[in-house]
């Protein structure tokens, strides 16, 4: 006979529901993004999603896994959305596709599929592309010379030449370049006063996207999809490191708020370092993971050759997860030292 | 007001308790046939004391406790023993067990009952009476109560916990018992308190049972006891012994310890009630309160004779037509009954009729996404997904490193897992594997010891034989040398030589025998100690072994 096993009741939860909530939490950020750049980002999200799902379906059938069960689990879609949001919004379509394919085929399925990947697939996609196509990955639309949707689309589809006049840099990149060009004669304060690139407390416009990510992340925390440990440690790490250097030399180092709301900080804190599969699982481990990732991200961002360091930092920390988990096992019931 | 503590984790399933408490406890009618299994508790298997054809009276001993950790079994009513034979048991394995089949005569004639004043008796005697009255944990664990009624030697008993938590959904047998028979529970708890010399008695009841709390408080007051009746927050598994102990006292009893070592002991309310009936009324445990609920027209609690065939029992609730299965116990820790032919036993606290809409088939299992939800709800603060990972990989040593034997199989982890992984199933599988490997190892050790002992004996015998031969040869030589005087003298001389030679020989053999005896003793000690160790590890597990064996087959097939 068929043995059924307890418990006979389960909560109404599924991987799909978890992933759908993660997607929902990204929506506010996407909305601001559309307001800032235009609907082209939706096109990029669609391209990334289609590529990811196709790759997912291909790999699943290749590995003879149940297609219906896994294709609908939403995990590939989350990866796709994160890729689209992390890449430059006007990146050519094939760049997004390359990223998505790499994430799904190599970072996810070659490591065993859902739940098995030691590295965050979206970050793998980002790292691979920024190493292989550094120029394309650094071209961000100049906000004050906004192109219309059809022009943007032509750029993405590659039917129009990429004009330098239309591309700028990320606020982080802009700051870094300006500081370099200034050779110590200019200060962060004067650079940030430039209203072309910078807004109230971080990158112009981008700061509000970051705020929206923050809100989405807090919602995820409230829904208990994520715990506070990793995001808190990550943001605390950013504040601590940027704050220390800022206090030491405010002319050469941007303040903590700028760093919190620039680059991949907020997206990273709530949607990347919280990835359960590739992150640490114990409470203390999550704190260590988040904090260390922040430290690395900050160092790469400020002193490294890349515009932002979140992707590399997270990938480096992914390697350490088994060790972190091993040494941060919480004490079990009845085995704690006496209070 | 007592300060309450929290236990980590836990879940809040829909209680679904209301339907079955709308009516008072019903007395189930006498069934045409009673099938009373002899083995109804943890521990030894009671020996049958009757045979086919015997007439028995209600309350008559039909199965005697065969060892200290065992519990007697009685005839639930008067009638004729039809057979003592293997019958299907209410057990997930669907295996038969030796049972006494009784045809009731309808007179329900009691044996002579002797009420006792337990305060005039030696505590040891009271414990014996409890054992011989078949008093066991009625919360479902059926651990013989008398064996839990001794304080640790060096630790004073601070608290006696009376468990009215009843955290499993659907189940209301303790709730209704507290509502209707609170005084008996309080009196029984008093007996436990006196045996344990407990300083305080705390009655813990989940706060979704306000009527029970009120009834217990009233009973405590009326009887002039100083027990504290405490409503604890409703959260599964707050009614687990270790969780309730934690909530009421702040003490965390690890798997490696028995609770008396930490100055606390815990009994279920129904157990206290039956102890009172046994001592003060001389009535052994013949019936119990069982919740019959779920997909039935008439959910209700019944007082049912042990041995009542389940098919007769469930008929009382009028199961709806789409009922596709029956669970024994709650939906979190219970199991699906393989057959309704089996009888109701002391462990049967609740029968739930299930339907596809009530308990939908489990969603397909997905890979673990390490979301940690299971760890968040684990009341023993384990890392279920790590244990799962290693159990799946059959790396059982690792599962032990992640404290798999601290898992109480409460099911919280499976309850919340978004990947719908039957985690508890994996843990039972791993535990049974470890358990059976340990058993094999013990057997191998014992065999090795036996082998060594035999070698030793063989050698000793060989040596003795050689010596005997040598002696005989020497004697022969002596006889040859000595001038033949008379037959009798030669004979006596021979004997004296032999005796003289035998003296050192005897000392030698005695030494060897002593060594052999010591080895044998050591072996016996090992054998008697090791199963105990295992048992300490896997108390809840032991009774499940057959079941797990059965489960293993589908699990293995899956891999
Ligand atoms: S709840 Fe399920 S999916 Fe999540 S970590 Fe635990 S076993 Fe894995
Ligand atoms: S079944 Fe075991 S591992 Fe799962 S929550 Fe309960 S105690 Fe923890």
mmCIF file of N, CA and C in Angstrom, chain A residues 1-16 18-19 65-66 69-70 72-73 75 112-117 224-225 227 275-283 286 321-322 325-326 328-336 338-339, chain B residues 13 16 92-93 169-170 242-243 246 252-254 256 325 327 331-336 338 358-359 364-371 376 379-383 385-386 389 402-403 406 411 414-420 422 424-425 428 550-551 554:
data_model
loop_
_atom_site.group_PDB
_atom_site.id
_atom_site.type_symbol
_atom_site.label_atom_id
_atom_site.label_comp_id
_atom_site.label_asym_id
_atom_site.label_seq_id
_atom_site.Cartn_x
_atom_site.Cartn_y
_atom_site.Cartn_z
ATOM 1 N N UNK A 1 0.827 -1.194 0.000
ATOM 2 C CA UNK A 1 0.000 0.000 0.000
ATOM 3 C C UNK A 1 0.870 1.255 0.000
ATOM 4 N N UNK A 2 0.239 2.341 -0.276
ATOM 5 C CA UNK A 2 0.964 3.600 -0.296
ATOM 6 C C UNK A 2 0.992 4.201 1.094
ATOM 7 N N UNK A 3 2.161 4.438 1.623
ATOM 8 C CA UNK A 3 2.213 5.007 2.942
ATOM 9 C C UNK A 3 2.178 6.517 2.862
ATOM 10 N N UNK A 4 1.245 7.070 3.569
ATOM 11 C CA UNK A 4 1.227 8.519 3.651
ATOM 12 C C UNK A 4 1.890 8.887 4.960
ATOM 13 N N UNK A 5 2.442 10.058 5.017
ATOM 14 C CA UNK A 5 3.176 10.404 6.220
ATOM 15 C C UNK A 5 2.720 11.743 6.771
ATOM 16 N N UNK A 6 2.818 11.881 8.075
ATOM 17 C CA UNK A 6 2.479 13.154 8.676
ATOM 18 C C UNK A 6 3.551 14.189 8.355
ATOM 19 N N UNK A 7 3.321 15.449 8.501
ATOM 20 C CA UNK A 7 2.011 16.008 8.823
ATOM 21 C C UNK A 7 1.076 15.990 7.617
ATOM 22 N N UNK A 8 -0.217 15.861 7.929
ATOM 23 C CA UNK A 8 -1.219 15.828 6.865
ATOM 24 C C UNK A 8 -1.702 17.227 6.514
ATOM 25 N N UNK A 9 -1.296 18.166 7.320
ATOM 26 C CA UNK A 9 -1.631 19.564 7.019
ATOM 27 C C UNK A 9 -0.362 20.274 6.592
ATOM 28 N N UNK A 10 -0.482 21.144 5.630
ATOM 29 C CA UNK A 10 0.657 21.994 5.303
ATOM 30 C C UNK A 10 0.149 23.410 5.096
ATOM 31 N N UNK A 11 1.070 24.320 5.318
ATOM 32 C CA UNK A 11 0.726 25.701 5.083
ATOM 33 C C UNK A 11 0.589 25.895 3.582
ATOM 34 N N UNK A 12 -0.185 26.873 3.227
ATOM 35 C CA UNK A 12 -0.367 27.122 1.803
ATOM 36 C C UNK A 12 0.856 27.888 1.279
ATOM 37 N N UNK A 13 1.926 27.173 1.103
ATOM 38 C CA UNK A 13 3.154 27.805 0.621
ATOM 39 C C UNK A 13 3.721 26.982 -0.520
ATOM 40 N N UNK A 14 4.482 27.629 -1.360
ATOM 41 C CA UNK A 14 5.180 26.906 -2.413
ATOM 42 C C UNK A 14 6.336 27.771 -2.876
ATOM 43 N N UNK A 15 7.255 27.144 -3.563
ATOM 44 C CA UNK A 15 8.375 27.894 -4.110
ATOM 45 C C UNK A 15 7.835 29.007 -5.008
ATOM 46 N N UNK A 16 6.811 28.656 -5.764
ATOM 47 C CA UNK A 16 6.233 29.627 -6.682
ATOM 48 C C UNK A 16 5.712 30.857 -5.944
ATOM 49 N N UNK A 18 6.665 31.961 -3.068
ATOM 50 C CA UNK A 18 7.805 32.732 -2.566
ATOM 51 C C UNK A 18 8.360 33.613 -3.680
ATOM 52 N N UNK A 19 8.564 33.003 -4.847
ATOM 53 C CA UNK A 19 9.175 33.741 -5.952
ATOM 54 C C UNK A 19 8.246 34.870 -6.436
ATOM 55 N N UNK A 65 13.925 16.692 -16.344
ATOM 56 C CA UNK A 65 13.213 17.050 -15.117
ATOM 57 C C UNK A 65 11.808 17.479 -15.500
ATOM 58 N N UNK A 66 10.860 17.320 -14.564
ATOM 59 C CA UNK A 66 9.475 17.679 -14.895
ATOM 60 C C UNK A 66 9.349 19.165 -15.263
ATOM 61 N N UNK A 69 6.461 21.437 -13.527
ATOM 62 C CA UNK A 69 6.720 21.707 -12.124
ATOM 63 C C UNK A 69 7.749 22.820 -11.959
ATOM 64 N N UNK A 70 8.822 22.729 -12.724
ATOM 65 C CA UNK A 70 9.940 23.642 -12.486
ATOM 66 C C UNK A 70 9.819 24.955 -13.253
ATOM 67 N N UNK A 72 7.298 26.615 -13.815
ATOM 68 C CA UNK A 72 6.373 27.523 -13.138
ATOM 69 C C UNK A 72 6.850 27.967 -11.767
ATOM 70 N N UNK A 73 8.003 27.502 -11.327
ATOM 71 C CA UNK A 73 8.379 27.810 -9.951
ATOM 72 C C UNK A 73 8.801 29.263 -9.747
ATOM 73 N N UNK A 75 11.576 30.761 -10.212
ATOM 74 C CA UNK A 75 12.947 31.100 -9.849
ATOM 75 C C UNK A 75 13.708 31.683 -11.042
ATOM 76 N N UNK A 112 23.383 21.825 -10.873
ATOM 77 C CA UNK A 112 22.383 20.924 -10.275
ATOM 78 C C UNK A 112 20.979 21.472 -10.268
ATOM 79 N N UNK A 113 20.793 22.689 -10.749
ATOM 80 C CA UNK A 113 19.434 23.226 -10.850
ATOM 81 C C UNK A 113 18.965 23.905 -9.582
ATOM 82 N N UNK A 114 17.659 24.104 -9.509
ATOM 83 C CA UNK A 114 17.053 24.835 -8.401
ATOM 84 C C UNK A 114 17.584 24.355 -7.053
ATOM 85 N N UNK A 115 18.039 25.293 -6.279
ATOM 86 C CA UNK A 115 18.457 24.966 -4.925
ATOM 87 C C UNK A 115 19.881 24.478 -4.801
ATOM 88 N N UNK A 116 20.543 24.248 -5.904
ATOM 89 C CA UNK A 116 21.878 23.645 -5.836
ATOM 90 C C UNK A 116 23.002 24.616 -6.177
ATOM 91 N N UNK A 117 22.653 25.753 -6.751
ATOM 92 C CA UNK A 117 23.698 26.635 -7.264
ATOM 93 C C UNK A 117 24.441 27.350 -6.146
ATOM 94 N N UNK A 224 7.956 37.849 5.907
ATOM 95 C CA UNK A 224 8.831 36.759 6.366
ATOM 96 C C UNK A 224 9.406 35.930 5.220
ATOM 97 N N UNK A 225 9.518 36.562 4.053
ATOM 98 C CA UNK A 225 10.182 35.864 2.955
ATOM 99 C C UNK A 225 11.693 35.941 3.193
ATOM 100 N N UNK A 227 14.783 37.272 6.163
ATOM 101 C CA UNK A 227 14.990 37.731 7.529
ATOM 102 C C UNK A 227 15.809 39.011 7.472
ATOM 103 N N UNK A 275 19.399 36.000 -1.226
ATOM 104 C CA UNK A 275 19.133 34.776 -1.986
ATOM 105 C C UNK A 275 19.434 33.590 -1.080
ATOM 106 N N UNK A 276 18.397 32.775 -0.772
ATOM 107 C CA UNK A 276 18.618 31.705 0.193
ATOM 108 C C UNK A 276 19.559 30.625 -0.331
ATOM 109 N N UNK A 277 19.478 30.345 -1.608
ATOM 110 C CA UNK A 277 20.222 29.209 -2.147
ATOM 111 C C UNK A 277 21.727 29.426 -2.040
ATOM 112 N N UNK A 278 22.167 30.617 -2.459
ATOM 113 C CA UNK A 278 23.612 30.828 -2.515
ATOM 114 C C UNK A 278 24.136 31.558 -1.284
ATOM 115 N N UNK A 279 23.234 31.943 -0.391
ATOM 116 C CA UNK A 279 23.669 32.675 0.787
ATOM 117 C C UNK A 279 23.816 31.786 2.003
ATOM 118 N N UNK A 280 24.188 32.391 3.079
ATOM 119 C CA UNK A 280 24.320 31.658 4.328
ATOM 120 C C UNK A 280 22.935 31.416 4.915
ATOM 121 N N UNK A 281 22.819 30.377 5.738
ATOM 122 C CA UNK A 281 21.488 30.018 6.236
ATOM 123 C C UNK A 281 21.306 30.268 7.721
ATOM 124 N N UNK A 282 22.380 30.379 8.460
ATOM 125 C CA UNK A 282 22.216 30.559 9.900
ATOM 126 C C UNK A 282 22.123 32.048 10.208
ATOM 127 N N UNK A 283 21.504 32.424 11.298
ATOM 128 C CA UNK A 283 21.377 33.853 11.610
ATOM 129 C C UNK A 283 22.742 34.558 11.698
ATOM 130 N N UNK A 286 24.332 34.742 8.301
ATOM 131 C CA UNK A 286 23.790 35.783 7.432
ATOM 132 C C UNK A 286 24.395 37.131 7.772
ATOM 133 N N UNK A 321 30.352 30.440 1.847
ATOM 134 C CA UNK A 321 29.138 30.065 2.571
ATOM 135 C C UNK A 321 29.243 28.734 3.322
ATOM 136 N N UNK A 322 29.747 27.662 2.690
ATOM 137 C CA UNK A 322 29.790 26.402 3.443
ATOM 138 C C UNK A 322 30.583 26.531 4.741
ATOM 139 N N UNK A 325 28.576 28.692 7.256
ATOM 140 C CA UNK A 325 27.478 27.922 7.836
ATOM 141 C C UNK A 325 27.991 26.918 8.862
ATOM 142 N N UNK A 326 29.085 26.279 8.503
ATOM 143 C CA UNK A 326 29.625 25.256 9.388
ATOM 144 C C UNK A 326 29.980 25.829 10.756
ATOM 145 N N UNK A 328 28.827 28.590 12.156
ATOM 146 C CA UNK A 328 27.848 29.448 12.827
ATOM 147 C C UNK A 328 26.578 28.685 13.166
ATOM 148 N N UNK A 329 26.683 27.365 13.282
ATOM 149 C CA UNK A 329 25.496 26.596 13.641
ATOM 150 C C UNK A 329 24.965 27.075 14.993
ATOM 151 N N UNK A 330 23.699 27.442 15.034
ATOM 152 C CA UNK A 330 23.161 27.916 16.311
ATOM 153 C C UNK A 330 23.024 26.760 17.297
ATOM 154 N N UNK A 331 23.103 27.042 18.584
ATOM 155 C CA UNK A 331 22.921 25.983 19.581
ATOM 156 C C UNK A 331 21.488 25.490 19.536
ATOM 157 N N UNK A 332 21.296 24.217 19.830
ATOM 158 C CA UNK A 332 19.947 23.665 19.737
ATOM 159 C C UNK A 332 19.257 23.719 21.087
ATOM 160 N N UNK A 333 17.983 23.413 21.072
ATOM 161 C CA UNK A 333 17.144 23.387 22.269
ATOM 162 C C UNK A 333 17.817 22.547 23.354
ATOM 163 N N UNK A 334 17.950 23.138 24.516
ATOM 164 C CA UNK A 334 18.514 22.395 25.638
ATOM 165 C C UNK A 334 20.026 22.352 25.657
ATOM 166 N N UNK A 335 20.660 22.919 24.645
ATOM 167 C CA UNK A 335 22.111 22.844 24.572
ATOM 168 C C UNK A 335 22.759 24.215 24.677
ATOM 169 N N UNK A 336 21.969 25.208 25.061
ATOM 170 C CA UNK A 336 22.567 26.533 25.197
ATOM 171 C C UNK A 336 23.237 26.617 26.560
ATOM 172 N N UNK A 338 23.923 28.068 30.091
ATOM 173 C CA UNK A 338 22.913 28.566 31.034
ATOM 174 C C UNK A 338 22.780 30.090 30.944
ATOM 175 N N UNK A 339 21.541 30.563 30.982
ATOM 176 C CA UNK A 339 21.348 32.011 30.894
ATOM 177 C C UNK A 339 21.911 32.720 32.119
ATOM 178 N N UNK B 13 -1.361 26.062 12.969
ATOM 179 C CA UNK B 13 -2.367 25.510 12.053
ATOM 180 C C UNK B 13 -3.761 25.837 12.572
ATOM 181 N N UNK B 16 -9.397 23.816 14.361
ATOM 182 C CA UNK B 16 -10.498 22.921 13.976
ATOM 183 C C UNK B 16 -10.997 22.071 15.136
ATOM 184 N N UNK B 92 0.805 2.005 12.098
ATOM 185 C CA UNK B 92 0.992 2.264 10.671
ATOM 186 C C UNK B 92 1.553 1.077 9.903
ATOM 187 N N UNK B 93 2.268 0.212 10.607
ATOM 188 C CA UNK B 93 2.881 -0.916 9.901
ATOM 189 C C UNK B 93 1.825 -1.913 9.432
ATOM 190 N N UNK B 169 -4.209 20.020 16.070
ATOM 191 C CA UNK B 169 -5.524 20.391 15.557
ATOM 192 C C UNK B 169 -6.500 19.207 15.666
ATOM 193 N N UNK B 170 -7.777 19.498 15.652
ATOM 194 C CA UNK B 170 -8.863 18.511 15.694
ATOM 195 C C UNK B 170 -9.069 17.879 17.073
ATOM 196 N N UNK B 242 8.308 18.751 26.240
ATOM 197 C CA UNK B 242 9.483 19.613 26.410
ATOM 198 C C UNK B 242 9.138 21.074 26.195
ATOM 199 N N UNK B 243 8.221 21.335 25.272
ATOM 200 C CA UNK B 243 7.830 22.719 25.022
ATOM 201 C C UNK B 243 7.054 23.271 26.210
ATOM 202 N N UNK B 246 9.300 24.013 28.995
ATOM 203 C CA UNK B 246 10.026 25.244 28.678
ATOM 204 C C UNK B 246 9.155 26.479 28.969
ATOM 205 N N UNK B 252 15.018 23.856 29.636
ATOM 206 C CA UNK B 252 15.074 23.146 28.362
ATOM 207 C C UNK B 252 15.701 21.779 28.605
ATOM 208 N N UNK B 253 14.913 20.753 28.420
ATOM 209 C CA UNK B 253 15.423 19.402 28.641
ATOM 210 C C UNK B 253 15.992 18.882 27.321
ATOM 211 N N UNK B 254 17.301 18.720 27.245
ATOM 212 C CA UNK B 254 17.865 18.226 25.991
ATOM 213 C C UNK B 254 17.550 16.749 25.798
ATOM 214 N N UNK B 256 19.413 14.391 25.529
ATOM 215 C CA UNK B 256 20.301 13.485 26.240
ATOM 216 C C UNK B 256 19.924 13.332 27.713
ATOM 217 N N UNK B 325 -10.063 8.047 4.186
ATOM 218 C CA UNK B 325 -9.051 7.490 5.074
ATOM 219 C C UNK B 325 -9.333 7.898 6.508
ATOM 220 N N UNK B 327 -7.252 8.891 10.148
ATOM 221 C CA UNK B 327 -5.991 9.124 10.834
ATOM 222 C C UNK B 327 -6.160 8.777 12.295
ATOM 223 N N UNK B 331 -3.407 15.537 12.980
ATOM 224 C CA UNK B 331 -2.914 15.627 11.598
ATOM 225 C C UNK B 331 -1.423 15.975 11.518
ATOM 226 N N UNK B 332 -0.847 16.441 12.617
ATOM 227 C CA UNK B 332 0.573 16.805 12.562
ATOM 228 C C UNK B 332 1.481 15.613 12.848
ATOM 229 N N UNK B 333 1.099 14.801 13.826
ATOM 230 C CA UNK B 333 1.974 13.692 14.216
ATOM 231 C C UNK B 333 1.301 12.332 14.114
ATOM 232 N N UNK B 334 0.046 12.309 13.717
ATOM 233 C CA UNK B 334 -0.653 11.031 13.649
ATOM 234 C C UNK B 334 -0.272 10.239 12.416
ATOM 235 N N UNK B 335 -1.001 9.145 12.196
ATOM 236 C CA UNK B 335 -0.687 8.335 11.019
ATOM 237 C C UNK B 335 -1.971 7.814 10.424
ATOM 238 N N UNK B 336 -1.886 7.393 9.195
ATOM 239 C CA UNK B 336 -3.059 6.858 8.523
ATOM 240 C C UNK B 336 -3.240 5.404 8.919
ATOM 241 N N UNK B 338 -3.947 1.696 8.580
ATOM 242 C CA UNK B 338 -3.959 0.802 7.422
ATOM 243 C C UNK B 338 -5.295 0.067 7.309
ATOM 244 N N UNK B 358 -10.280 17.702 2.918
ATOM 245 C CA UNK B 358 -9.747 17.983 4.255
ATOM 246 C C UNK B 358 -8.219 17.856 4.271
ATOM 247 N N UNK B 359 -7.736 16.779 3.712
ATOM 248 C CA UNK B 359 -6.292 16.566 3.630
ATOM 249 C C UNK B 359 -5.916 16.343 2.174
ATOM 250 N N UNK B 364 3.705 18.064 -5.253
ATOM 251 C CA UNK B 364 4.954 17.393 -5.629
ATOM 252 C C UNK B 364 6.153 18.000 -4.919
ATOM 253 N N UNK B 365 7.091 17.126 -4.609
ATOM 254 C CA UNK B 365 8.278 17.548 -3.877
ATOM 255 C C UNK B 365 9.229 18.289 -4.807
ATOM 256 N N UNK B 366 9.738 19.429 -4.343
ATOM 257 C CA UNK B 366 10.702 20.213 -5.121
ATOM 258 C C UNK B 366 12.045 20.158 -4.394
ATOM 259 N N UNK B 367 13.094 20.606 -5.058
ATOM 260 C CA UNK B 367 14.369 20.649 -4.345
ATOM 261 C C UNK B 367 14.323 21.687 -3.222
ATOM 262 N N UNK B 368 15.140 21.467 -2.226
ATOM 263 C CA UNK B 368 15.243 22.432 -1.125
ATOM 264 C C UNK B 368 15.882 23.711 -1.636
ATOM 265 N N UNK B 369 15.277 24.851 -1.320
ATOM 266 C CA UNK B 369 15.872 26.118 -1.743
ATOM 267 C C UNK B 369 16.580 26.814 -0.584
ATOM 268 N N UNK B 370 16.787 26.082 0.479
ATOM 269 C CA UNK B 370 17.542 26.584 1.640
ATOM 270 C C UNK B 370 16.945 27.869 2.199
ATOM 271 N N UNK B 371 15.633 27.970 2.109
ATOM 272 C CA UNK B 371 15.002 29.207 2.548
ATOM 273 C C UNK B 371 15.045 29.351 4.060
ATOM 274 N N UNK B 376 13.390 28.042 11.053
ATOM 275 C CA UNK B 376 12.709 29.075 11.834
ATOM 276 C C UNK B 376 11.616 28.501 12.714
ATOM 277 N N UNK B 379 10.931 23.699 16.787
ATOM 278 C CA UNK B 379 10.927 24.008 18.221
ATOM 279 C C UNK B 379 12.192 23.518 18.926
ATOM 280 N N UNK B 380 12.917 22.628 18.293
ATOM 281 C CA UNK B 380 14.163 22.190 18.917
ATOM 282 C C UNK B 380 15.377 22.880 18.308
ATOM 283 N N UNK B 381 15.082 23.889 17.524
ATOM 284 C CA UNK B 381 16.119 24.763 16.980
ATOM 285 C C UNK B 381 17.169 23.994 16.194
ATOM 286 N N UNK B 382 16.683 23.020 15.444
ATOM 287 C CA UNK B 382 17.577 22.248 14.583
ATOM 288 C C UNK B 382 17.642 22.910 13.214
ATOM 289 N N UNK B 383 18.450 22.355 12.342
ATOM 290 C CA UNK B 383 18.551 22.823 10.971
ATOM 291 C C UNK B 383 17.992 21.712 10.078
ATOM 292 N N UNK B 385 16.902 21.416 7.130
ATOM 293 C CA UNK B 385 17.330 21.226 5.743
ATOM 294 C C UNK B 385 18.715 20.605 5.668
ATOM 295 N N UNK B 386 19.556 20.839 6.662
ATOM 296 C CA UNK B 386 20.870 20.184 6.678
ATOM 297 C C UNK B 386 20.692 18.687 6.952
ATOM 298 N N UNK B 389 19.366 17.067 3.897
ATOM 299 C CA UNK B 389 20.402 16.936 2.881
ATOM 300 C C UNK B 389 21.244 15.692 3.135
ATOM 301 N N UNK B 402 24.190 16.921 13.146
ATOM 302 C CA UNK B 402 23.174 17.975 13.169
ATOM 303 C C UNK B 402 22.028 17.610 14.113
ATOM 304 N N UNK B 403 22.317 16.712 15.059
ATOM 305 C CA UNK B 403 21.417 16.411 16.173
ATOM 306 C C UNK B 403 20.069 15.832 15.758
ATOM 307 N N UNK B 406 17.551 14.797 18.367
ATOM 308 C CA UNK B 406 16.804 15.803 19.120
ATOM 309 C C UNK B 406 15.488 16.126 18.441
ATOM 310 N N UNK B 411 6.752 17.815 12.986
ATOM 311 C CA UNK B 411 6.205 18.107 11.668
ATOM 312 C C UNK B 411 6.123 19.585 11.319
ATOM 313 N N UNK B 414 7.995 20.294 8.003
ATOM 314 C CA UNK B 414 7.275 19.888 6.794
ATOM 315 C C UNK B 414 6.102 20.814 6.544
ATOM 316 N N UNK B 415 5.493 21.274 7.636
ATOM 317 C CA UNK B 415 4.302 22.112 7.526
ATOM 318 C C UNK B 415 4.590 23.398 6.748
ATOM 319 N N UNK B 416 5.766 23.971 6.944
ATOM 320 C CA UNK B 416 6.050 25.257 6.313
ATOM 321 C C UNK B 416 6.901 25.169 5.049
ATOM 322 N N UNK B 417 7.395 23.987 4.725
ATOM 323 C CA UNK B 417 8.368 23.909 3.634
ATOM 324 C C UNK B 417 7.734 24.284 2.287
ATOM 325 N N UNK B 418 8.212 25.344 1.637
ATOM 326 C CA UNK B 418 7.627 25.727 0.354
ATOM 327 C C UNK B 418 7.914 24.701 -0.740
ATOM 328 N N UNK B 419 8.926 23.878 -0.536
ATOM 329 C CA UNK B 419 9.233 22.860 -1.536
ATOM 330 C C UNK B 419 8.485 21.561 -1.271
ATOM 331 N N UNK B 420 7.631 21.562 -0.239
ATOM 332 C CA UNK B 420 6.803 20.397 0.076
ATOM 333 C C UNK B 420 7.631 19.137 0.259
ATOM 334 N N UNK B 422 8.813 16.087 2.362
ATOM 335 C CA UNK B 422 8.358 15.373 3.565
ATOM 336 C C UNK B 422 9.538 15.166 4.511
ATOM 337 N N UNK B 424 9.974 15.095 7.753
ATOM 338 C CA UNK B 424 9.878 14.150 8.869
ATOM 339 C C UNK B 424 10.126 12.724 8.393
ATOM 340 N N UNK B 425 9.630 12.431 7.212
ATOM 341 C CA UNK B 425 9.818 11.104 6.654
ATOM 342 C C UNK B 425 11.314 10.796 6.487
ATOM 343 N N UNK B 428 12.811 10.170 9.991
ATOM 344 C CA UNK B 428 12.500 8.851 10.545
ATOM 345 C C UNK B 428 13.342 7.781 9.862
ATOM 346 N N UNK B 550 8.772 -0.191 7.284
ATOM 347 C CA UNK B 550 7.827 -0.248 6.181
ATOM 348 C C UNK B 550 7.960 0.984 5.307
ATOM 349 N N UNK B 551 8.202 2.110 5.953
ATOM 350 C CA UNK B 551 8.305 3.352 5.196
ATOM 351 C C UNK B 551 9.526 3.373 4.312
ATOM 352 N N UNK B 554 9.269 2.521 0.286
ATOM 353 C CA UNK B 554 8.939 3.550 -0.723
ATOM 354 C C UNK B 554 10.017 4.623 -0.820
#
